[in-house]
XYZ file of C-alpha atoms in Angstrom:
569
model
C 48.186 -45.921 -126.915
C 48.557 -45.145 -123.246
C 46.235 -47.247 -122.375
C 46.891 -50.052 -124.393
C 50.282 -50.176 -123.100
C 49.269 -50.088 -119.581
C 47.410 -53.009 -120.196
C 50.107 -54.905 -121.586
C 52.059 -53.758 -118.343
C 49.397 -55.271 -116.390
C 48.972 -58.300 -118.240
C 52.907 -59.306 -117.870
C 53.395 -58.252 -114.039
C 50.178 -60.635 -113.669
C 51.881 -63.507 -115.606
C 54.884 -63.024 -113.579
C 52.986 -62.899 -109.963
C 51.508 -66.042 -111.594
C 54.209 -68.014 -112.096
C 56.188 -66.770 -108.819
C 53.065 -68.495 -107.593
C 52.970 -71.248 -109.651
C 56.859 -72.519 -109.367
C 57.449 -70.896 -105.836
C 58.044 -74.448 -104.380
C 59.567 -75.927 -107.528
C 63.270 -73.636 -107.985
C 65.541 -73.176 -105.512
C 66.340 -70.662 -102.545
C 69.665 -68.927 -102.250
C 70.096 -66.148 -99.748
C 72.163 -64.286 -101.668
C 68.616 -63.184 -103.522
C 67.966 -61.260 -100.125
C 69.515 -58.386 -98.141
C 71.411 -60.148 -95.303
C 73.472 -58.410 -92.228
C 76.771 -57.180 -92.030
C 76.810 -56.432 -96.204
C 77.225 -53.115 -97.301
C 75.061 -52.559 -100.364
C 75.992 -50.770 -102.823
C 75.115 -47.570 -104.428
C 72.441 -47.545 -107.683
C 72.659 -44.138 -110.079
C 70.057 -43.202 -112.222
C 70.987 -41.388 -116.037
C 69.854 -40.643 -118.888
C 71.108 -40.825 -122.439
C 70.451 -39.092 -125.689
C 73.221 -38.313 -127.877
C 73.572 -41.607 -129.812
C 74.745 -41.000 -133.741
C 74.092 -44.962 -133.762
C 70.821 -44.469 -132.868
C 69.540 -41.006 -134.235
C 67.359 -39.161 -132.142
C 66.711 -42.014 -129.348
C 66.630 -41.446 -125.809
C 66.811 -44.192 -122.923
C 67.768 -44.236 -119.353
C 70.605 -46.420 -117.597
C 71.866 -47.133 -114.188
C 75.422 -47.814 -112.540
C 75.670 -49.440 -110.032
C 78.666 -49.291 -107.599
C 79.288 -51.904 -104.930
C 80.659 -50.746 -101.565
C 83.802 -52.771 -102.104
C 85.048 -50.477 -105.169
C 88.281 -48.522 -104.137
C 88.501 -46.713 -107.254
C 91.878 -47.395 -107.115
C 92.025 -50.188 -110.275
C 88.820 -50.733 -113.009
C 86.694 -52.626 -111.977
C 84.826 -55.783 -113.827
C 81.762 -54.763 -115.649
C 78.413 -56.352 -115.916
C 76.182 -55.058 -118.553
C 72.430 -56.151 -118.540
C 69.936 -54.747 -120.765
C 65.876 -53.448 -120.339
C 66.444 -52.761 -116.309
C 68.027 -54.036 -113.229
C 66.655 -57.431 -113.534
C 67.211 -60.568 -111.597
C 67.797 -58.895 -108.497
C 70.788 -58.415 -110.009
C 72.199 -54.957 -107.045
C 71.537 -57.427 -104.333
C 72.880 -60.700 -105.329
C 76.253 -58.493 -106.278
C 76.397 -57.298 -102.726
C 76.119 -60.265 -101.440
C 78.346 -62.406 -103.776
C 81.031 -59.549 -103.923
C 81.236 -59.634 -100.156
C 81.757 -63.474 -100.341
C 84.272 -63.393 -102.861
C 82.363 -65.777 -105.104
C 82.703 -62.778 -107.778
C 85.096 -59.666 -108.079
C 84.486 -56.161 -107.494
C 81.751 -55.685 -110.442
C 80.028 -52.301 -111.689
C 76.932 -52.782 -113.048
C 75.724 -50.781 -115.872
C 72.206 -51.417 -116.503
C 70.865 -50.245 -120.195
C 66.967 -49.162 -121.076
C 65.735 -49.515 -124.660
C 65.885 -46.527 -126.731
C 62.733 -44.033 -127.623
C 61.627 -41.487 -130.104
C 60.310 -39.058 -128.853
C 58.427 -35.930 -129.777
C 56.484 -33.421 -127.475
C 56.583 -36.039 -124.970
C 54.588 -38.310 -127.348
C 56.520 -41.882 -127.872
C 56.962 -41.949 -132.094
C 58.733 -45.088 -131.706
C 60.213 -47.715 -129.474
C 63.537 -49.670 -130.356
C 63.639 -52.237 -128.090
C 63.138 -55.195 -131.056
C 65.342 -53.186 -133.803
C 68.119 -52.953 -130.941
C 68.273 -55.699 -129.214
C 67.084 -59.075 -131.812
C 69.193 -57.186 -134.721
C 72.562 -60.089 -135.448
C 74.991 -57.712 -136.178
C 77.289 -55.298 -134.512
C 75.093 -52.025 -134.002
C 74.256 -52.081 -130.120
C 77.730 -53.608 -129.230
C 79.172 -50.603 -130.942
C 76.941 -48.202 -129.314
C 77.827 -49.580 -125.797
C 81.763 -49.620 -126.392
C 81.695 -46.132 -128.579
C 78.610 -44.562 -126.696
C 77.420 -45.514 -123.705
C 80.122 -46.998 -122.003
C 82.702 -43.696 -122.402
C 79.448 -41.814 -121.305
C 79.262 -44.136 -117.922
C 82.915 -43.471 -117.064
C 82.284 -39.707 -116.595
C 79.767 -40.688 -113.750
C 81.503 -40.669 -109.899
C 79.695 -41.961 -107.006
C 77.973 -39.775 -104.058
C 81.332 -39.596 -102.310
C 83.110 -39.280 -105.211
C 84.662 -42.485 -106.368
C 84.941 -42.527 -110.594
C 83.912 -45.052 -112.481
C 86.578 -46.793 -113.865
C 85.656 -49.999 -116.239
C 88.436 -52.948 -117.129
C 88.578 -53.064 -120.714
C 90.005 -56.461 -120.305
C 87.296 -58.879 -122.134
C 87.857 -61.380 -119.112
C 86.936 -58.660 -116.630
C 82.992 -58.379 -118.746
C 79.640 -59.992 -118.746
C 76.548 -58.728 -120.494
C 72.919 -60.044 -119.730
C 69.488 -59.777 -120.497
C 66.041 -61.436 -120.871
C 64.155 -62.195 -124.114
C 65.453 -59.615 -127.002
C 68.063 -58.558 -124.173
C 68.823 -62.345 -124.054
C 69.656 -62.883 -127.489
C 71.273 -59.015 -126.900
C 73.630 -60.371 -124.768
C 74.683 -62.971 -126.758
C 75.062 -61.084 -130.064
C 77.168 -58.376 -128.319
C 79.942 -60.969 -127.331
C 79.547 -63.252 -130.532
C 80.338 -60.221 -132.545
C 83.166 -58.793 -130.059
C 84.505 -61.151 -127.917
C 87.752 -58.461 -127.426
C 85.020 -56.753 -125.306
C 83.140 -59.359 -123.459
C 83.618 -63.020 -122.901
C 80.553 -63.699 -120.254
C 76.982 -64.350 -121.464
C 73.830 -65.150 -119.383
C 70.886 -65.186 -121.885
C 67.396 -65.793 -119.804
C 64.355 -66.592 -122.291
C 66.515 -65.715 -124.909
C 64.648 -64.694 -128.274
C 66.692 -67.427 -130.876
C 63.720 -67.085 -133.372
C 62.742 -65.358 -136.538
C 62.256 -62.088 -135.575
C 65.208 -60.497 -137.110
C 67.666 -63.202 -137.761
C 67.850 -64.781 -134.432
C 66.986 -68.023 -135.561
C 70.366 -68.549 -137.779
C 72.569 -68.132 -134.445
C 72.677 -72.002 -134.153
C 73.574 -72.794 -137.768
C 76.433 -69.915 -137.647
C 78.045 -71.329 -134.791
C 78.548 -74.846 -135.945
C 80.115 -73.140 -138.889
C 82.478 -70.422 -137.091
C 85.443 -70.780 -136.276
C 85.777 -70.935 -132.117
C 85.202 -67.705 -130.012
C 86.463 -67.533 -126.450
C 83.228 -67.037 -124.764
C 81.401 -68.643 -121.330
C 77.480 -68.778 -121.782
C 74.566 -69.847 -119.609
C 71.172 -70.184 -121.126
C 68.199 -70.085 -119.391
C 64.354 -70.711 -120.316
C 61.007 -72.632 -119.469
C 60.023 -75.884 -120.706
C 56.489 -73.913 -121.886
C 57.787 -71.033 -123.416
C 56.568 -70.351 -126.949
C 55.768 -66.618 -126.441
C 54.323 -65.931 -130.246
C 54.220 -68.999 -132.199
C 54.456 -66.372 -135.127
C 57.986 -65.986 -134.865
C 58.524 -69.788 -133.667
C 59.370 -71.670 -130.527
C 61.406 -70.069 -128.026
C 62.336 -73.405 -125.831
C 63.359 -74.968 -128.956
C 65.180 -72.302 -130.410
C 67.323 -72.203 -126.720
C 67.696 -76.089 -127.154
C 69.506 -75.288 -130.255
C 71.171 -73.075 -128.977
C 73.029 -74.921 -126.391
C 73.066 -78.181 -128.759
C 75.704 -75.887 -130.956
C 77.281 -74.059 -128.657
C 77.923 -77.836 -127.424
C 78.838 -79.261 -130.793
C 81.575 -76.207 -131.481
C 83.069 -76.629 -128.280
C 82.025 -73.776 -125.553
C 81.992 -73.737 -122.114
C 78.169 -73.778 -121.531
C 76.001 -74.385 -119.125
C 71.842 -74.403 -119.124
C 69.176 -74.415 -116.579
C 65.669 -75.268 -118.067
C 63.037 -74.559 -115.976
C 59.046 -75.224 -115.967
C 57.275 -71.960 -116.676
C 56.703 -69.474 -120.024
C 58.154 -66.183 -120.992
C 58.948 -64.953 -117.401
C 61.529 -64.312 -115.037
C 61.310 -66.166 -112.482
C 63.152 -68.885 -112.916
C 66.249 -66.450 -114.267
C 65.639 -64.796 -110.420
C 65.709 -67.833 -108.745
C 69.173 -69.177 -110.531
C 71.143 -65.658 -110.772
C 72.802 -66.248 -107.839
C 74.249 -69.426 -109.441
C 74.353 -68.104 -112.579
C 76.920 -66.033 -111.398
C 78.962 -68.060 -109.842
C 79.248 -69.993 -112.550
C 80.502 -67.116 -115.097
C 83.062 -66.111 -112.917
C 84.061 -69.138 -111.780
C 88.284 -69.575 -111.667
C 88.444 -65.574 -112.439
C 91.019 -64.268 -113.492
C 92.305 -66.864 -115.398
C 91.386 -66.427 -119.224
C 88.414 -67.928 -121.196
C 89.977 -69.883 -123.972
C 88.539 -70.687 -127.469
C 86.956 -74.694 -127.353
C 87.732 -77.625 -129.841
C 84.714 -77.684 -132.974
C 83.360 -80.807 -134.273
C 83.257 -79.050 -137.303
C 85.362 -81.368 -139.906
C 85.924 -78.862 -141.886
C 87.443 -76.492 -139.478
C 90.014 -79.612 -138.304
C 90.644 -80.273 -141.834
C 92.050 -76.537 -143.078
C 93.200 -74.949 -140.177
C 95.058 -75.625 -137.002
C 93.809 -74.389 -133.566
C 96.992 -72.996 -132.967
C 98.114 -70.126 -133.764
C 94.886 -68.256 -135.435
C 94.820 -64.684 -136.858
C 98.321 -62.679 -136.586
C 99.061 -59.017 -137.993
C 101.253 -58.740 -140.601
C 103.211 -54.987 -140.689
C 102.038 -53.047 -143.566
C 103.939 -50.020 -145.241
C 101.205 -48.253 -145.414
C 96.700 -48.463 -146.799
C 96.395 -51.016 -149.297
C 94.423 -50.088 -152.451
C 92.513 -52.998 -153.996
C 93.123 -56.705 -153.639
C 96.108 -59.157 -152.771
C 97.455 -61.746 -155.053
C 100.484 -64.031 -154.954
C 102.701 -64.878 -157.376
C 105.025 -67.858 -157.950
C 107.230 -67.595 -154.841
C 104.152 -67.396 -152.297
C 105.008 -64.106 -151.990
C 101.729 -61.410 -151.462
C 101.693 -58.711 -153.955
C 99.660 -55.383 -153.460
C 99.594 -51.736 -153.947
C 98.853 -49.248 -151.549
C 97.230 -45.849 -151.770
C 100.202 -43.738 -153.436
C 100.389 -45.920 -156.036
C 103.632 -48.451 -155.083
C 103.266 -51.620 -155.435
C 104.864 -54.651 -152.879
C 106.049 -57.837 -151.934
C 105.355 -59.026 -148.752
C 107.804 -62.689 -147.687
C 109.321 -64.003 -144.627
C 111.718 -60.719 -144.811
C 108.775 -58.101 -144.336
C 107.610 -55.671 -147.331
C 109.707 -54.628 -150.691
C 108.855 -52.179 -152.956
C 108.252 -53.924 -156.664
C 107.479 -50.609 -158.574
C 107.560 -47.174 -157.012
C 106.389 -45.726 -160.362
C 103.996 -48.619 -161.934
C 101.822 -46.467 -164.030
C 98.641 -47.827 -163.510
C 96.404 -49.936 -160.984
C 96.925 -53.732 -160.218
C 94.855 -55.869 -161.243
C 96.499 -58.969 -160.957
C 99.661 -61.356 -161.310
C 101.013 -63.885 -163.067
C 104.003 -66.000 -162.256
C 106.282 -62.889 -160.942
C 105.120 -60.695 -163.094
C 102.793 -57.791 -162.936
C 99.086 -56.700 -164.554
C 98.304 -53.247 -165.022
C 95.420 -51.216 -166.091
C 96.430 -47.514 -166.991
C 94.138 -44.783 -166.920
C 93.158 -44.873 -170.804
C 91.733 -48.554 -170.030
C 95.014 -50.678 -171.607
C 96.439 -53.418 -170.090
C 99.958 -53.915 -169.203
C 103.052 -55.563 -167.799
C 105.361 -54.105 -165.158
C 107.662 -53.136 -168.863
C 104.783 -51.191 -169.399
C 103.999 -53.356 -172.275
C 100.570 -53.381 -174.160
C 99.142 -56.873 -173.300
C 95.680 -55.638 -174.751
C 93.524 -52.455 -174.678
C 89.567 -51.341 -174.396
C 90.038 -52.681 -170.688
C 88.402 -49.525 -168.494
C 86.452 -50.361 -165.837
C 88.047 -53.876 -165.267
C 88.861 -54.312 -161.126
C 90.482 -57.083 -161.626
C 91.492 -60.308 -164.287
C 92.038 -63.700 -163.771
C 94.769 -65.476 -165.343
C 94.026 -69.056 -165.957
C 97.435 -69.953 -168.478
C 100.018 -67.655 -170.057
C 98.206 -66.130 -172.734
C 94.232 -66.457 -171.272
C 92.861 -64.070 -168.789
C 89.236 -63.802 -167.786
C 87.815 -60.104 -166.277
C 84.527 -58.283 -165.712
C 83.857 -54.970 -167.282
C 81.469 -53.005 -165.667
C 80.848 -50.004 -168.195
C 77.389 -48.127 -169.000
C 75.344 -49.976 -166.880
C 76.534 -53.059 -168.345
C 78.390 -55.835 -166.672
C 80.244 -58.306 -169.735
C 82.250 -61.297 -168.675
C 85.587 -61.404 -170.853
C 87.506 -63.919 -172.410
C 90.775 -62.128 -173.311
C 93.259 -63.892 -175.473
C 97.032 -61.835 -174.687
C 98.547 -63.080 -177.715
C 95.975 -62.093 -180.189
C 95.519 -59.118 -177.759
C 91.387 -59.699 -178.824
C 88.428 -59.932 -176.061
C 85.499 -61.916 -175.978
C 82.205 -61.608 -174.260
C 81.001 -64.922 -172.745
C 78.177 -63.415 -170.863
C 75.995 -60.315 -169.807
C 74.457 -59.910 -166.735
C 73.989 -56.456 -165.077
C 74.207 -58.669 -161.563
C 77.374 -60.069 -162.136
C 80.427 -58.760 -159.598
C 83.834 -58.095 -160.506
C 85.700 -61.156 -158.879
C 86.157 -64.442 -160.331
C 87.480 -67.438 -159.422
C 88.705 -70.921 -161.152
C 88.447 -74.109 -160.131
C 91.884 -75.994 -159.497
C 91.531 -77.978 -162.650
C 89.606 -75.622 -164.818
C 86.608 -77.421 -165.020
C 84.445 -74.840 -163.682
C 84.594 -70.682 -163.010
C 82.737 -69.005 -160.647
C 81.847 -65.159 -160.326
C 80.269 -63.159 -157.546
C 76.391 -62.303 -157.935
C 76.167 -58.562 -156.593
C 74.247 -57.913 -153.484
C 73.140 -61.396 -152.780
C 74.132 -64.142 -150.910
C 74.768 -66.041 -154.423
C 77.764 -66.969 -156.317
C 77.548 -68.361 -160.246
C 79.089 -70.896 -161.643
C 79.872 -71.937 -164.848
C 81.302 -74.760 -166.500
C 84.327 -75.117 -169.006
C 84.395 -77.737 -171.227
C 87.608 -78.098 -173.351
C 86.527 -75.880 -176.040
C 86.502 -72.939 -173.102
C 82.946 -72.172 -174.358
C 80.618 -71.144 -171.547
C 77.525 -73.068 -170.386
C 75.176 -74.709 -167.632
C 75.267 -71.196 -165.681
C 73.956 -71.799 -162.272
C 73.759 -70.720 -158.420
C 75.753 -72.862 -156.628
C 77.202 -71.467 -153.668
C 75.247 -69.947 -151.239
C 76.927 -67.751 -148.235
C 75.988 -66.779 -145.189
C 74.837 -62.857 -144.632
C 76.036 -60.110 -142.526
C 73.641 -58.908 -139.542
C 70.620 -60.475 -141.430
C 70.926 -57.843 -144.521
C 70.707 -59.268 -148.723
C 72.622 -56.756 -149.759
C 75.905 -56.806 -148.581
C 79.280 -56.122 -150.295
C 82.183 -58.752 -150.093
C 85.500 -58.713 -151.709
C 87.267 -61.735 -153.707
C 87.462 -65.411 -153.459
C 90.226 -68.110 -154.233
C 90.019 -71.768 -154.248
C 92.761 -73.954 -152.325
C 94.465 -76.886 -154.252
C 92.007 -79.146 -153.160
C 88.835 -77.464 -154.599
C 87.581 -75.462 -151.610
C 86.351 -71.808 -151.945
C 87.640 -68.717 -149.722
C 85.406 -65.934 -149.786
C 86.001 -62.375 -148.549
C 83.124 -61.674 -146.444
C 81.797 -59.453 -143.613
C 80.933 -62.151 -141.367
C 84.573 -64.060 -141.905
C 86.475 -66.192 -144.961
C 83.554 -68.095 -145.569
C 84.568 -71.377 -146.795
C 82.496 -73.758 -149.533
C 83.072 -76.934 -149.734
C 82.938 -79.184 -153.262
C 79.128 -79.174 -153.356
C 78.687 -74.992 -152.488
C 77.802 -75.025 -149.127
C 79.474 -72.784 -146.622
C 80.877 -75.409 -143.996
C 83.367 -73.092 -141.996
C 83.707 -69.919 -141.443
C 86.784 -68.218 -140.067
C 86.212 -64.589 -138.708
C 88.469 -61.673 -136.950
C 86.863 -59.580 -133.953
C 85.693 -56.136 -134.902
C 87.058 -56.896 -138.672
C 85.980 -57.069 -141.890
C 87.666 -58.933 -144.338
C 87.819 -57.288 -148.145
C 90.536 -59.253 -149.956
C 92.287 -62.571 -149.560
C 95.255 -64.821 -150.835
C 96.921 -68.003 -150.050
C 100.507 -67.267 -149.897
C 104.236 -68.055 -147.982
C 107.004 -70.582 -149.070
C 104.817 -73.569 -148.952
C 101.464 -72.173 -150.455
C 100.295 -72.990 -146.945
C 99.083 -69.326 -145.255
C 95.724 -67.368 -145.685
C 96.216 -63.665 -145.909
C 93.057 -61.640 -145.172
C 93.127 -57.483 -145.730
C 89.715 -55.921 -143.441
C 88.498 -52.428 -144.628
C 90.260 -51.029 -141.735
C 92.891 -51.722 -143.770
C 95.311 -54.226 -141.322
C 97.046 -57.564 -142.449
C 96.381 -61.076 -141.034
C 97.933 -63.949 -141.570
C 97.294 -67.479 -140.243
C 98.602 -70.822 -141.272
C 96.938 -73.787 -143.246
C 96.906 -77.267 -143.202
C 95.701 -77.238 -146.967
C 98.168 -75.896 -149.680
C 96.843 -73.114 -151.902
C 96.952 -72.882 -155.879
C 97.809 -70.415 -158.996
C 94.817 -70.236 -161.300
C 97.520 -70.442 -164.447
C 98.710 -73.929 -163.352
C 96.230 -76.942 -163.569
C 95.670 -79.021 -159.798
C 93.398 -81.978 -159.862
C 91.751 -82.443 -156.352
């Protein structure tokens, strides 16, 4: 194994020395690349790291590096590249730093994790790392590594002291570190807002390759990238083209509206060409610092159609943890029950307490009134009247008129879909499937009713002809996934007045159109969203509850519906 690595060391140092060789003449010279008189360089620290709970049993090393220019008097800017100090990355900084073309910068520098055993490498993580699309290594640098970092002074004993300003932060990297870099801001943008991606890997190794889809799709982020590769890089064919998958890249990152900027050069998978442009590179990111990155304008119709740019996500002041899902009732007003059992209003005037006594869960509204489910399975008004019974293990019901409600009831090992009938108090199963979900939704004119497949990206359908019988059962709308996993929990969905679906999802309100495809998705940094509702005065304002259990709000420029009154869109 030894051996076979130190070939593969070999092999790439030789590919690089071949294309320095190759493309010496062909990308520019900047001095800053090279030591020059009269700057102080900085000073480079050497660490090592192996307490990670997000990474069990890995160990890595990392460097700091502090530029003679840091007072320690204020945090400094952080640049965070992954694999190794690449691009010549101390020197340019000491050079650029001492030209004011960039501020003061720290540069933490972040190996791949190992398993190890009795010295014997069990496994490496670079891939798993850095080409997983979700949040994992972001989290471990903000929880981790970055807290570790700050406990680290200087030779004369300066501390490191890191802005956690997102403004103040770049990340970096080459290949898997590329598309590292990248993933780290998409997915927390309150933590960095500067990307330079060199050879990045946006291919199908482990869910790279959907980056350029997503982005048409989401929802502006306020983020500054450069992308970098070689007109002949297609590293393993296996996994697809990496060139291509870069041109992709910047052609969405275009399309939705971010500042971007792209240098393609001539060679493969090397780093030369990143070397030759870091100077630039870097100029570019931190050009007009400190003024803010803002969020760009999407050519995503969707997006213009259903929300405006301004103002997105705001918190909404809860009265304490919310238990189970949000609904609205005639007024626009958000109803919901928190962990002690009281249920709420929320309206323009803040939160009221309904019921501080309601004797049972809620599991829905209609008009202003509530639906409870008591602990021997019966179902209930807020007058604690018996609306039907034989109800246990029902999450929630859907109310499509004043005496029809629709629920799932997921009891031994069975999932049934219901037809309940309130003023026959009688059920009736419509279907069976052990892989139906919970949540439901209706279709503004009740033409069609669609329930959550569990642990897939699929939602059912089914339509309703006028004798409410069931048929044509079918999977219609397809949603994105979360960090490239099938099996992933989400929490309910509601259709606007004009026939668009809202789904609760980790990745964002994921929103279908007519047809059931996802065209927009609407996300909140370092959240995930478990229940929704369209609410306020004018039926005009998405609520979204995220398992950390905070309240956002945002406005609409689409009006939302009741699933007991009939809308045709």
């Amino acid at each position: 194994m030894k051996f076979h690595l130190l070939v593969i060391t070999m092999a790439l140092c030789c590919a690089v020395m071949s294309a320095q060789s190759k493309y010496e003449g062909k990308y520019p010279y900047d001095p800053a690349m090279h030591s020059n008189e009269g700057v102080i360089p900085g000073e480079v620290m050497e660490f090592r790291f192996a307490d990670s709970k997000i990474y069990p049993g890995t160990e890595r090393k990392y460097w700091i590096y502090v530029p003679a220019a840091y007072k320690a008097d204020q945090p400094a800017c952080l640049y965070v590249c992954m694999d190794d100090i690449l691009f010549k990355a101390t020197t340019v900084f000491d050079n650029l730093i001492s030209t004011g073309e960039m501020p003061v910068t720290i540069g933490v520098f972040v190996g791949p994790g190992e398993v190890k055993k009795d010295g014997k490498t069990l496994r490496h993580n670079r891939s798993y790392e850095f080409d997983t699309t979700n949040d994992s290594f972001v989290r471990f640098l903000l929880e981790e590594l970055l807290p570790d970092a700050e406990t680290k002074k200087t030779a004369d004993g300066r501390p490191v002291l890191l802005s956690k300003n997102p403004n103040d932060r770049a990340i970096a990297g080459a290949s898997s570190g590329g598309i590292c870099a990248f993933t780290a801001a998409w997915e927390r943008p309150d933590a960095f807002r500067r990307v330079f991606s060199a050879i990045g890997t946006f291919v199908g190794m482990r869910g790279g390759n959907e980056y350029p889809v997503l982005i048409r799709k989401t929802e502006p982020k306020p983020l500054r990238v450069f992308l970098e590769d070689g007109t002949e890089d297609a590293w393993n064919p296996l996994f697809g083209h990496w060139f291509d998958g870069n041109l992709l890249m910047e052609s969405a990152l275009s399309f939705s509206g971010y500042e971007v900027a792209h240098s393609w050069g001539h060679g493969g998978h090397d780093g030369v060409h990143a070397e030759r442009i870091f100077p630039d590179v870097m100029r570019w990111l931190w050009k007009g610092w400190p003024r803010e990155i803002e969020c760009g304008t999407s050519q995503n119709d969707m997006l213009r159609e259903i929300i405006d740019r301004q103002p997105g996500w705001e918190g909404a002041e809860l009265p304490g943890k919310v238990s189970g899902n949000l609904f609205s009732n005639d007024k626009g007003e958000i109803i919901f029950q928190t962990v002690d059992k009281k249920i709420y209003k929320l309206n323009q005037e803040g939160a009221e307490v309904v019921s501080a006594s309601p004797g049972g869960s809620l599991v829905g509204v209609l008009h202003d009134g509530l639906l409870l489910l008591d602990a021997s399975g019966r179902l209930l008004d807020e007058k604690h009247k018996l609306l039907v019974s034989g109800m246990a293990g029902v999450e929630s019901v859907l109310p499509v008129d004043d005496t029809t409600l629709y629920a799932v009831q997921r009891a031994n090992g069975k999932n049934v879909l219901l037809k309940v009938d309130l003023k026959k108090k009688r059920k009736e199963k419509m279907d069976e499937d052990e892989t139906g979900g919970s949540y439901l939704a209706i279709y503004p004119d009740h033409s069609r009713l669609v329930q959550e497949k569990l642990n897939s990206q699929w939602l059912y359908t089914y339509i309703l002809p006028e004798d409410a019988s069931f048929s044509d059962k079918q999977h219609y709308y397809r949603l994105h996934n979360a960090g490239d996993s099938f099996a992933f929990e989400r929490g309910n969905m509601i259709f606007d007045s004009i026939g668009y679906l809202y789904v609760a999802t980790p990745l964002g309100v994921q929103v279908c159109d007519r047809e059931g495809l996802v065209r927009a998705i609407l996300p909140i940094p370092n959240e995930k969203i478990v229940s929704l509702s369209i609410g306020g005065k004018e039926m005009d304002s998405l609520y979204a509850l995220t398992e950390d259990g905070h309240l956002y709000v945002r406005k609409l420029n689409v009006k939302g519906t009741h699933t007991w009154n009939v809308d045709h869109p």
